[in-house]
mmCIF file with all atom_site columns, C-alpha atoms in Angstrom:
data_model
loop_
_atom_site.group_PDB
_atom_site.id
_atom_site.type_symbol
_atom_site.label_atom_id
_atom_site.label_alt_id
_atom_site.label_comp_id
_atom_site.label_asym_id
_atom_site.label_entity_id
_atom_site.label_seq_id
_atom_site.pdbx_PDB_ins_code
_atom_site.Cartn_x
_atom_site.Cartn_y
_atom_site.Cartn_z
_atom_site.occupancy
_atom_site.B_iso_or_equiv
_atom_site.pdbx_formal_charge
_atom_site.auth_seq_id
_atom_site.auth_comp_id
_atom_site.auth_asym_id
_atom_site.auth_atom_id
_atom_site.pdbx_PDB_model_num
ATOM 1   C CA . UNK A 1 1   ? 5.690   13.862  -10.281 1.00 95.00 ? 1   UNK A CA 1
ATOM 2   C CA . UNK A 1 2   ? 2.760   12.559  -8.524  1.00 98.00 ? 2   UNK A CA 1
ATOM 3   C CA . UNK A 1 3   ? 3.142   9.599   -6.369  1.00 99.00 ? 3   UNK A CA 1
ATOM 4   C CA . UNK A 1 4   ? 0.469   7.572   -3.921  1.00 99.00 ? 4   UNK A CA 1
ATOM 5   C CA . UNK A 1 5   ? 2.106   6.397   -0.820  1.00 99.00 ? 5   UNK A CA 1
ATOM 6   C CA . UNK A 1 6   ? 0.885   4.028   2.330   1.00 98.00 ? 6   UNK A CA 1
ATOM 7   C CA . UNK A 1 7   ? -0.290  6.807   4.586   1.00 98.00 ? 7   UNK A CA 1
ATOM 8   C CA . UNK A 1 8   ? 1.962   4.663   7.420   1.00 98.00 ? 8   UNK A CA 1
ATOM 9   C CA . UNK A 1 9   ? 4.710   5.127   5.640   1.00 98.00 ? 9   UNK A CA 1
ATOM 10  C CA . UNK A 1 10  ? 4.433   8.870   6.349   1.00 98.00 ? 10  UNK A CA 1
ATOM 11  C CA . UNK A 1 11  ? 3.877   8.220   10.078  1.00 97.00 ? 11  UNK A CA 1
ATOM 12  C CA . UNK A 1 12  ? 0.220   8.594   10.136  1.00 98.00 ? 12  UNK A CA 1
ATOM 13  C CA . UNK A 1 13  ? -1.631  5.809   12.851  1.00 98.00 ? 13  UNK A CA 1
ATOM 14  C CA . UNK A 1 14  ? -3.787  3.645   10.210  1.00 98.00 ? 14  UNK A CA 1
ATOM 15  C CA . UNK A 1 15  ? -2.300  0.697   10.961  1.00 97.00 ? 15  UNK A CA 1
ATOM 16  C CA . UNK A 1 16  ? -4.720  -1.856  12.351  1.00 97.00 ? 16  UNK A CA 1
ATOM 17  C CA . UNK A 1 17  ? -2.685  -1.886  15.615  1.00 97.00 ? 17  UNK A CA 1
ATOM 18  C CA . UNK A 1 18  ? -3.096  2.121   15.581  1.00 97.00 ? 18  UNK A CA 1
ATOM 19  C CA . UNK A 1 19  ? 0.626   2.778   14.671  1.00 94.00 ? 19  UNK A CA 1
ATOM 20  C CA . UNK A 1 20  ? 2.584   4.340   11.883  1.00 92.00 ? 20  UNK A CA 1
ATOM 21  C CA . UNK A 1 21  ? 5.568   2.871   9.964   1.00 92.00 ? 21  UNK A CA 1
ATOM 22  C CA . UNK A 1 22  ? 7.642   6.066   9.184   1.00 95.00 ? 22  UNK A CA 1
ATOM 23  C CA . UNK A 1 23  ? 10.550  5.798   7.074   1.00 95.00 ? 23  UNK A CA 1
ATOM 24  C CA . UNK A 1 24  ? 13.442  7.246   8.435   1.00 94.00 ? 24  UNK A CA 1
ATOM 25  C CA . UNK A 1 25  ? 15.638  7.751   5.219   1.00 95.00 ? 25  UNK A CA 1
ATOM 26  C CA . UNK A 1 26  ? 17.389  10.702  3.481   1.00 97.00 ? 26  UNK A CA 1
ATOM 27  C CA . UNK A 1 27  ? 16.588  9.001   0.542   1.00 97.00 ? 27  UNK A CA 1
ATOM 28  C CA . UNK A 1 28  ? 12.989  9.286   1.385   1.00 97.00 ? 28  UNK A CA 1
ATOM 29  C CA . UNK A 1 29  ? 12.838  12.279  2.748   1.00 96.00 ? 29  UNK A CA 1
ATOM 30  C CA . UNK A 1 30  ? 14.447  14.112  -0.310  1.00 96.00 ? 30  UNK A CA 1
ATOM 31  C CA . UNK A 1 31  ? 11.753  12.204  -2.692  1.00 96.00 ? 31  UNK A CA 1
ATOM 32  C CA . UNK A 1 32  ? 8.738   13.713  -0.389  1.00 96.00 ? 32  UNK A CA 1
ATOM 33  C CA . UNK A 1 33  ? 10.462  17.462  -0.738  1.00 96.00 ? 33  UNK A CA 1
ATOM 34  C CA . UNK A 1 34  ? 10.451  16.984  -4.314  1.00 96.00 ? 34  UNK A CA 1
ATOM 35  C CA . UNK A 1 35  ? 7.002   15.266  -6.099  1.00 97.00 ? 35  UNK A CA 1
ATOM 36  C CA . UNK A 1 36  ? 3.836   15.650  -4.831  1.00 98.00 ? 36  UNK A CA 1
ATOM 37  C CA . UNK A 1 37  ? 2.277   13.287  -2.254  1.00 98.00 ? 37  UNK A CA 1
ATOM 38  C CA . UNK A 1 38  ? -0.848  11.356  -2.400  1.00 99.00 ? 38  UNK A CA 1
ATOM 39  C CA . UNK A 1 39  ? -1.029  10.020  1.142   1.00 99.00 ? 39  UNK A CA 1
ATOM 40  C CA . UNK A 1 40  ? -3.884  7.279   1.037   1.00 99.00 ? 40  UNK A CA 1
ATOM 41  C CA . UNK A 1 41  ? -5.004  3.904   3.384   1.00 99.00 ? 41  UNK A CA 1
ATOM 42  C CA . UNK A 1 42  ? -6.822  1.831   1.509   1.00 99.00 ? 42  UNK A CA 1
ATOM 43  C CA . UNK A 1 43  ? -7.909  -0.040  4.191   1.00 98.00 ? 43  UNK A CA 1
ATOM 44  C CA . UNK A 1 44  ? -8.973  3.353   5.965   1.00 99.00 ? 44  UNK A CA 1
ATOM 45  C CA . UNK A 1 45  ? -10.780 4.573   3.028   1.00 99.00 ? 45  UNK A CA 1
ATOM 46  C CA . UNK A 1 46  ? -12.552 1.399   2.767   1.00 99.00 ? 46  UNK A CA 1
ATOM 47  C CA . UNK A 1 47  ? -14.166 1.919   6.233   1.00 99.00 ? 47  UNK A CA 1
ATOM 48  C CA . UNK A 1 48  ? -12.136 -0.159  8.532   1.00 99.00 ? 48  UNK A CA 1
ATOM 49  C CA . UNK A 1 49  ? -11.877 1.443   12.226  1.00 98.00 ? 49  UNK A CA 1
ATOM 50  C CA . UNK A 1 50  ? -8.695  2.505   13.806  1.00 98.00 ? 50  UNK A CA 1
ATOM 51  C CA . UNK A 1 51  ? -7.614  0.305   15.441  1.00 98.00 ? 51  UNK A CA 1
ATOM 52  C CA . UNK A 1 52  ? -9.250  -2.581  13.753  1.00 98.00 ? 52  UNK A CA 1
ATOM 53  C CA . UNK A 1 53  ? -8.334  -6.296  14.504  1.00 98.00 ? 53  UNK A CA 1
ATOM 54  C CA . UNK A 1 54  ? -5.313  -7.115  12.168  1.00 98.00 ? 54  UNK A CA 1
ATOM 55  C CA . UNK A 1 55  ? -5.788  -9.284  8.434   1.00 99.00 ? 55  UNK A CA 1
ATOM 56  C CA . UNK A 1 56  ? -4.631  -11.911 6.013   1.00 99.00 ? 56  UNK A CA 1
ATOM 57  C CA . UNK A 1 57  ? -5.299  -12.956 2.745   1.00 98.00 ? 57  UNK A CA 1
ATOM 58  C CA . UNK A 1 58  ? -6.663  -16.986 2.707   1.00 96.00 ? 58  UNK A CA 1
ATOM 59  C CA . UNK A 1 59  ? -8.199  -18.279 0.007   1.00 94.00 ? 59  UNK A CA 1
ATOM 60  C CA . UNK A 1 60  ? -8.362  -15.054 -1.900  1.00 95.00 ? 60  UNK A CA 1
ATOM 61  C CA . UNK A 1 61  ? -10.481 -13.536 0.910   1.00 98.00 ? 61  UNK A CA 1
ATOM 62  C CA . UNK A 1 62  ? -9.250  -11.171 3.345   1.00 99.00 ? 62  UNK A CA 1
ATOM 63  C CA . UNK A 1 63  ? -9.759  -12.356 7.253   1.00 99.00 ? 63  UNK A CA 1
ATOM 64  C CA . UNK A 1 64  ? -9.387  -11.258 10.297  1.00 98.00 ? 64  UNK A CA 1
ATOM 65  C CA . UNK A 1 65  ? -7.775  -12.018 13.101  1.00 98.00 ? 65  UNK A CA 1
ATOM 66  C CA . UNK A 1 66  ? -10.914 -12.816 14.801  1.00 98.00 ? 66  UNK A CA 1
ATOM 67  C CA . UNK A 1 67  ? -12.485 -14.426 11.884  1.00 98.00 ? 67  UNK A CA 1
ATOM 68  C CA . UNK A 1 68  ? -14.591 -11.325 10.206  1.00 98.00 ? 68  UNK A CA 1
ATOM 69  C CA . UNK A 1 69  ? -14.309 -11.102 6.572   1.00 99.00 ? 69  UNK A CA 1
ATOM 70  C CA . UNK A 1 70  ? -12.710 -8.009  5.482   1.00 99.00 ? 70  UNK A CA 1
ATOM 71  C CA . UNK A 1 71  ? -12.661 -8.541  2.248   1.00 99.00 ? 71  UNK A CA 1
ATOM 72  C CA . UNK A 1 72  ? -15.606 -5.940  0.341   1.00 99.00 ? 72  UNK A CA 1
ATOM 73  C CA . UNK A 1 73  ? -13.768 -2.926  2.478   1.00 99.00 ? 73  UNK A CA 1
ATOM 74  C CA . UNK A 1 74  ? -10.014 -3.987  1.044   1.00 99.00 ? 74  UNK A CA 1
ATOM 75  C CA . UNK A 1 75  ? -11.925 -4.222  -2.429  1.00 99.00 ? 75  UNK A CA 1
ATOM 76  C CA . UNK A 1 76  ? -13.478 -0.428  -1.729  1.00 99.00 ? 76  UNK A CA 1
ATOM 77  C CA . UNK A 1 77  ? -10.526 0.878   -0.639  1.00 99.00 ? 77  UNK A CA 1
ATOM 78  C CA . UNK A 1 78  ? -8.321  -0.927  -3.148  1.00 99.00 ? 78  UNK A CA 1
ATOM 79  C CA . UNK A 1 79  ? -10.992 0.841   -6.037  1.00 99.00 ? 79  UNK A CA 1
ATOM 80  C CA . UNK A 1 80  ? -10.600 4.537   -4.179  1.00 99.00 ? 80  UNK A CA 1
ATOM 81  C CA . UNK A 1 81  ? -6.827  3.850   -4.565  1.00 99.00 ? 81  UNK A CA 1
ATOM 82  C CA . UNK A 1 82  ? -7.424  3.646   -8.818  1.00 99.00 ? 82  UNK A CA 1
ATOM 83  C CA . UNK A 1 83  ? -9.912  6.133   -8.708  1.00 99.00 ? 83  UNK A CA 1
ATOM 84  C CA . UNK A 1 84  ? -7.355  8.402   -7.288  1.00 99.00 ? 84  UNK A CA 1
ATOM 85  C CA . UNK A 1 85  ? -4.735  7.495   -9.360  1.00 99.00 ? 85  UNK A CA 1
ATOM 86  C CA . UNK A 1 86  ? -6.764  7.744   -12.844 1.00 99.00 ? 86  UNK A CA 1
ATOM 87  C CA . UNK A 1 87  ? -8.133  10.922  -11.743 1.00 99.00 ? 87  UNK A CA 1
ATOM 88  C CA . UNK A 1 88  ? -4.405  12.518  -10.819 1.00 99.00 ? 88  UNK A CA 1
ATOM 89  C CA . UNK A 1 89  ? -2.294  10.491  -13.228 1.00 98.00 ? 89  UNK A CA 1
ATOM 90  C CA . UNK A 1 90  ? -0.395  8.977   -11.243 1.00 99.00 ? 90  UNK A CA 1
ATOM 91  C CA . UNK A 1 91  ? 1.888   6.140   -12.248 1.00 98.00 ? 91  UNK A CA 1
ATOM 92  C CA . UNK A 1 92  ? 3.449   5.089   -9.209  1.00 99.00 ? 92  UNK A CA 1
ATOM 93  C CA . UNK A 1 93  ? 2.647   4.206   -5.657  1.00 99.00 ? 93  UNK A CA 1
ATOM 94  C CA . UNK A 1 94  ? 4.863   3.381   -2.682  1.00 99.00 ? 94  UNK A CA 1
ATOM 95  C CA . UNK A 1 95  ? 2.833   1.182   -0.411  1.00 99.00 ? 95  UNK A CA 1
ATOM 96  C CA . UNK A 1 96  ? 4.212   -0.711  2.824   1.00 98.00 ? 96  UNK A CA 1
ATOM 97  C CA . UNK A 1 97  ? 5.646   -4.641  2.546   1.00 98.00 ? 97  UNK A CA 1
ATOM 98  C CA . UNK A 1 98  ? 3.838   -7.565  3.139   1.00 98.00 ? 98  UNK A CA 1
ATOM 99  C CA . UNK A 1 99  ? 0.463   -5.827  3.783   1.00 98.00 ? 99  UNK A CA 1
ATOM 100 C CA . UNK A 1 100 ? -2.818  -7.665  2.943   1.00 98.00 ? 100 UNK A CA 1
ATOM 101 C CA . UNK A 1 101 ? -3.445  -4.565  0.897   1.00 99.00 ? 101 UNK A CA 1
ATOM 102 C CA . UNK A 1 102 ? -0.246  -3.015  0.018   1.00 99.00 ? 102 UNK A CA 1
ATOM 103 C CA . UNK A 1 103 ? 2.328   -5.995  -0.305  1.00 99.00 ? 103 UNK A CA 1
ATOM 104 C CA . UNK A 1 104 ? 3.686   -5.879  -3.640  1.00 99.00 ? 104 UNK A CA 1
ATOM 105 C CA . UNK A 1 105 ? 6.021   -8.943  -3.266  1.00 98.00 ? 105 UNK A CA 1
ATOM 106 C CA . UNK A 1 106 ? 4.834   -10.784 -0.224  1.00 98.00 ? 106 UNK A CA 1
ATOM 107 C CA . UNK A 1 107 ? 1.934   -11.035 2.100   1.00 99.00 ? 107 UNK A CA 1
ATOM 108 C CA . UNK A 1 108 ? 1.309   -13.126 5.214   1.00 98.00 ? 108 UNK A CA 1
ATOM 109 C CA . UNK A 1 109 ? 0.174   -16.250 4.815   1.00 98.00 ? 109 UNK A CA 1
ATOM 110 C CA . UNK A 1 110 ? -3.506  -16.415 5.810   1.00 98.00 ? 110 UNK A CA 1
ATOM 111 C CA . UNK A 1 111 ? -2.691  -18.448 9.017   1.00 98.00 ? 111 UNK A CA 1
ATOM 112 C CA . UNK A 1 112 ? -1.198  -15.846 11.264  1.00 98.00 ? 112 UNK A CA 1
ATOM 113 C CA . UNK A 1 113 ? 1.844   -17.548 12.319  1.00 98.00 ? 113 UNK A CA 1
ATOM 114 C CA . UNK A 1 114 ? 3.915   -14.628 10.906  1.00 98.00 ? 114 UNK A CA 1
ATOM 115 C CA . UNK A 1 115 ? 4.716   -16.697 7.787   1.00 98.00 ? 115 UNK A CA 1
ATOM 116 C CA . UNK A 1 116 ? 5.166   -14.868 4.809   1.00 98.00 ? 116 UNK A CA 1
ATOM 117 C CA . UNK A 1 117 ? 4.760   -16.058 0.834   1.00 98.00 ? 117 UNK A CA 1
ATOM 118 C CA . UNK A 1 118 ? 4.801   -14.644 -2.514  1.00 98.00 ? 118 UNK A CA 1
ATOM 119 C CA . UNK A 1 119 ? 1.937   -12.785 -3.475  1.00 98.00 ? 119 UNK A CA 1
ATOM 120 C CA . UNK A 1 120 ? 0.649   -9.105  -4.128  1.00 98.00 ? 120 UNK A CA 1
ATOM 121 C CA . UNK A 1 121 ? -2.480  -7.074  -1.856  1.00 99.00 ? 121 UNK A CA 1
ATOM 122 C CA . UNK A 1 122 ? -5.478  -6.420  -2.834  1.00 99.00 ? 122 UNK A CA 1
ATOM 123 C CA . UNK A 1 123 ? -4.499  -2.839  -3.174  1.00 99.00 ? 123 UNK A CA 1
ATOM 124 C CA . UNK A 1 124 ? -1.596  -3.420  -5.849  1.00 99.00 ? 124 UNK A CA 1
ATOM 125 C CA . UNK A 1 125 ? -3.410  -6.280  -7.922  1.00 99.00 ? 125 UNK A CA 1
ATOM 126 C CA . UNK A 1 126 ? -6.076  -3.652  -8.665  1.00 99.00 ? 126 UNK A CA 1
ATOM 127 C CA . UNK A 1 127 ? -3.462  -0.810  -9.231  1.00 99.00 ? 127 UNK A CA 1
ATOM 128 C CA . UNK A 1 128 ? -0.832  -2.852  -11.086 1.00 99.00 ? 128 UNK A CA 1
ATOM 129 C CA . UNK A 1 129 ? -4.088  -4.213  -13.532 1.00 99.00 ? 129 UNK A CA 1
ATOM 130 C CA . UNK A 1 130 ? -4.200  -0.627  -14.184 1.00 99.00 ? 130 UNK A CA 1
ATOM 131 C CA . UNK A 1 131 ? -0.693  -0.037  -15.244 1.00 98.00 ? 131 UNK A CA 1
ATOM 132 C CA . UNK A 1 132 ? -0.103  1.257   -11.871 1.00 99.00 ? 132 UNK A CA 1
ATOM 133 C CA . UNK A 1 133 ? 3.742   0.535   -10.519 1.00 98.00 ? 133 UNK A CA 1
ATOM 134 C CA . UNK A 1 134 ? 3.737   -0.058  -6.738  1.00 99.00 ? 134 UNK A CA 1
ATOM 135 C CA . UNK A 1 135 ? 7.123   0.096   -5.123  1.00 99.00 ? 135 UNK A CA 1
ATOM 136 C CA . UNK A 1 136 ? 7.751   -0.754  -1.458  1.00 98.00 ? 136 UNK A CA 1
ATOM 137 C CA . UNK A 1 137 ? 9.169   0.948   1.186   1.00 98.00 ? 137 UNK A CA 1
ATOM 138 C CA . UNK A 1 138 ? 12.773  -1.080  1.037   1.00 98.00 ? 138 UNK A CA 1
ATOM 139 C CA . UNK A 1 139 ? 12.535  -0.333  -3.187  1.00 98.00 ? 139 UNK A CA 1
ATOM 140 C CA . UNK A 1 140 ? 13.297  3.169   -2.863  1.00 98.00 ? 140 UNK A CA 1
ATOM 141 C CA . UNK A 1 141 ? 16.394  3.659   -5.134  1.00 98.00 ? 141 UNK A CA 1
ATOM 142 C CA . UNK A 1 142 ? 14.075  1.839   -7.796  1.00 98.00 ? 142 UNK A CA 1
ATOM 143 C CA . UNK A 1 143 ? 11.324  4.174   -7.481  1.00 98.00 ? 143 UNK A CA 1
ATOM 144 C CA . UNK A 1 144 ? 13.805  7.102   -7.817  1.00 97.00 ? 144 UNK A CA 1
ATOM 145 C CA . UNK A 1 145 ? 15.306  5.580   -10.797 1.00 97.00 ? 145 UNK A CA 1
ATOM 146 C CA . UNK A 1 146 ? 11.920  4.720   -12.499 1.00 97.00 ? 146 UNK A CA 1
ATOM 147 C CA . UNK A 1 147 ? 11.349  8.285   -11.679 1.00 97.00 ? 147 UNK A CA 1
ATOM 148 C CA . UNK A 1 148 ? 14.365  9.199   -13.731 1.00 95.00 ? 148 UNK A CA 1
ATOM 149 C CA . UNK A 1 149 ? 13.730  7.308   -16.498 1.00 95.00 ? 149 UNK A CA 1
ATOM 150 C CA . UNK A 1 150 ? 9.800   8.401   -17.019 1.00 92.00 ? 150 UNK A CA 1
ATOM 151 C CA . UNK A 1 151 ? 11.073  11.897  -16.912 1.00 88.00 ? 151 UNK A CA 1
ATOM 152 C CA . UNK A 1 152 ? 13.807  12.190  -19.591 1.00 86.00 ? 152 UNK A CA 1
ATOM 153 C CA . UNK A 1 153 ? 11.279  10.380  -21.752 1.00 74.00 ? 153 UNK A CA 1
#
């Protein structure tokens, strides 16, 4: 199976603070050695620098820290996330929490106080329009078993 996953998540230094976000996990490491990984950074491909000064969603635009709009690069790199996916079929993505592009249950708040709220990234709103399941990094045993049930269909 082919899945898209947060290039952080993998240990790679996209993060806008120039870090990575491993996952140290048997669980996760025995998913890598078996389907085939798409790593991808949407906010990378969308041509923000590393490092780059760190974002929130507010008022459905995406802002930075030091008040630059961010917003048509998340878009880009949100759209060379589906392009990707359409063009390798794949059905699921495991992005990292509570990112501006990749938070598929919360994101900050927009105020940068460290509060977060419900709400979805730009990333996974475009990919889960799509039909697109995103998964987080503390969702693995429900990406396994969504895994499991797509292939004994």
């Amino acid at each position: 199976m082919k899945l898209l996953v947060s290039s952080c998540l993998l240990g790679e230094k996209v993060r806008y603070d120039a870090k990575g976000n491993a996952i140290d996990s048997k669980l996760f490491e025995s998913i890598l050695s078996t389907h085939q990984i798409f790593s991808f950074c949407p906010e990378v491909e969308g041509g923000l620098p590393i490092p780059r000064p760190a974002a929130e969603i507010h008022n459905k635009k995406v802002i930075s820290s030091t008040n630059i709009d961010f917003t048509k690069e998340f878009e880009k790199g949100a759209l060379k996330a589906l392009v990707l996916c359409k063009k390798e079929n794949i059905v699921f993505a495991l992005l990292k929490s509570k990112s501006p592009s990749c938070g598929n249950k919360q994101i900050y708040d927009g105020s940068f106080s460290g509060k977060l709220i419900d709400g979805m990234g730009i990333c996974v709103k475009k990919l889960q329009a799509h039909n697109i399941i995103v998964f987080n990094e503390n969702e693995l045993e429900k990406l396994v078993k969504a895994i499991n049930d797509l292939e004994l269909k």
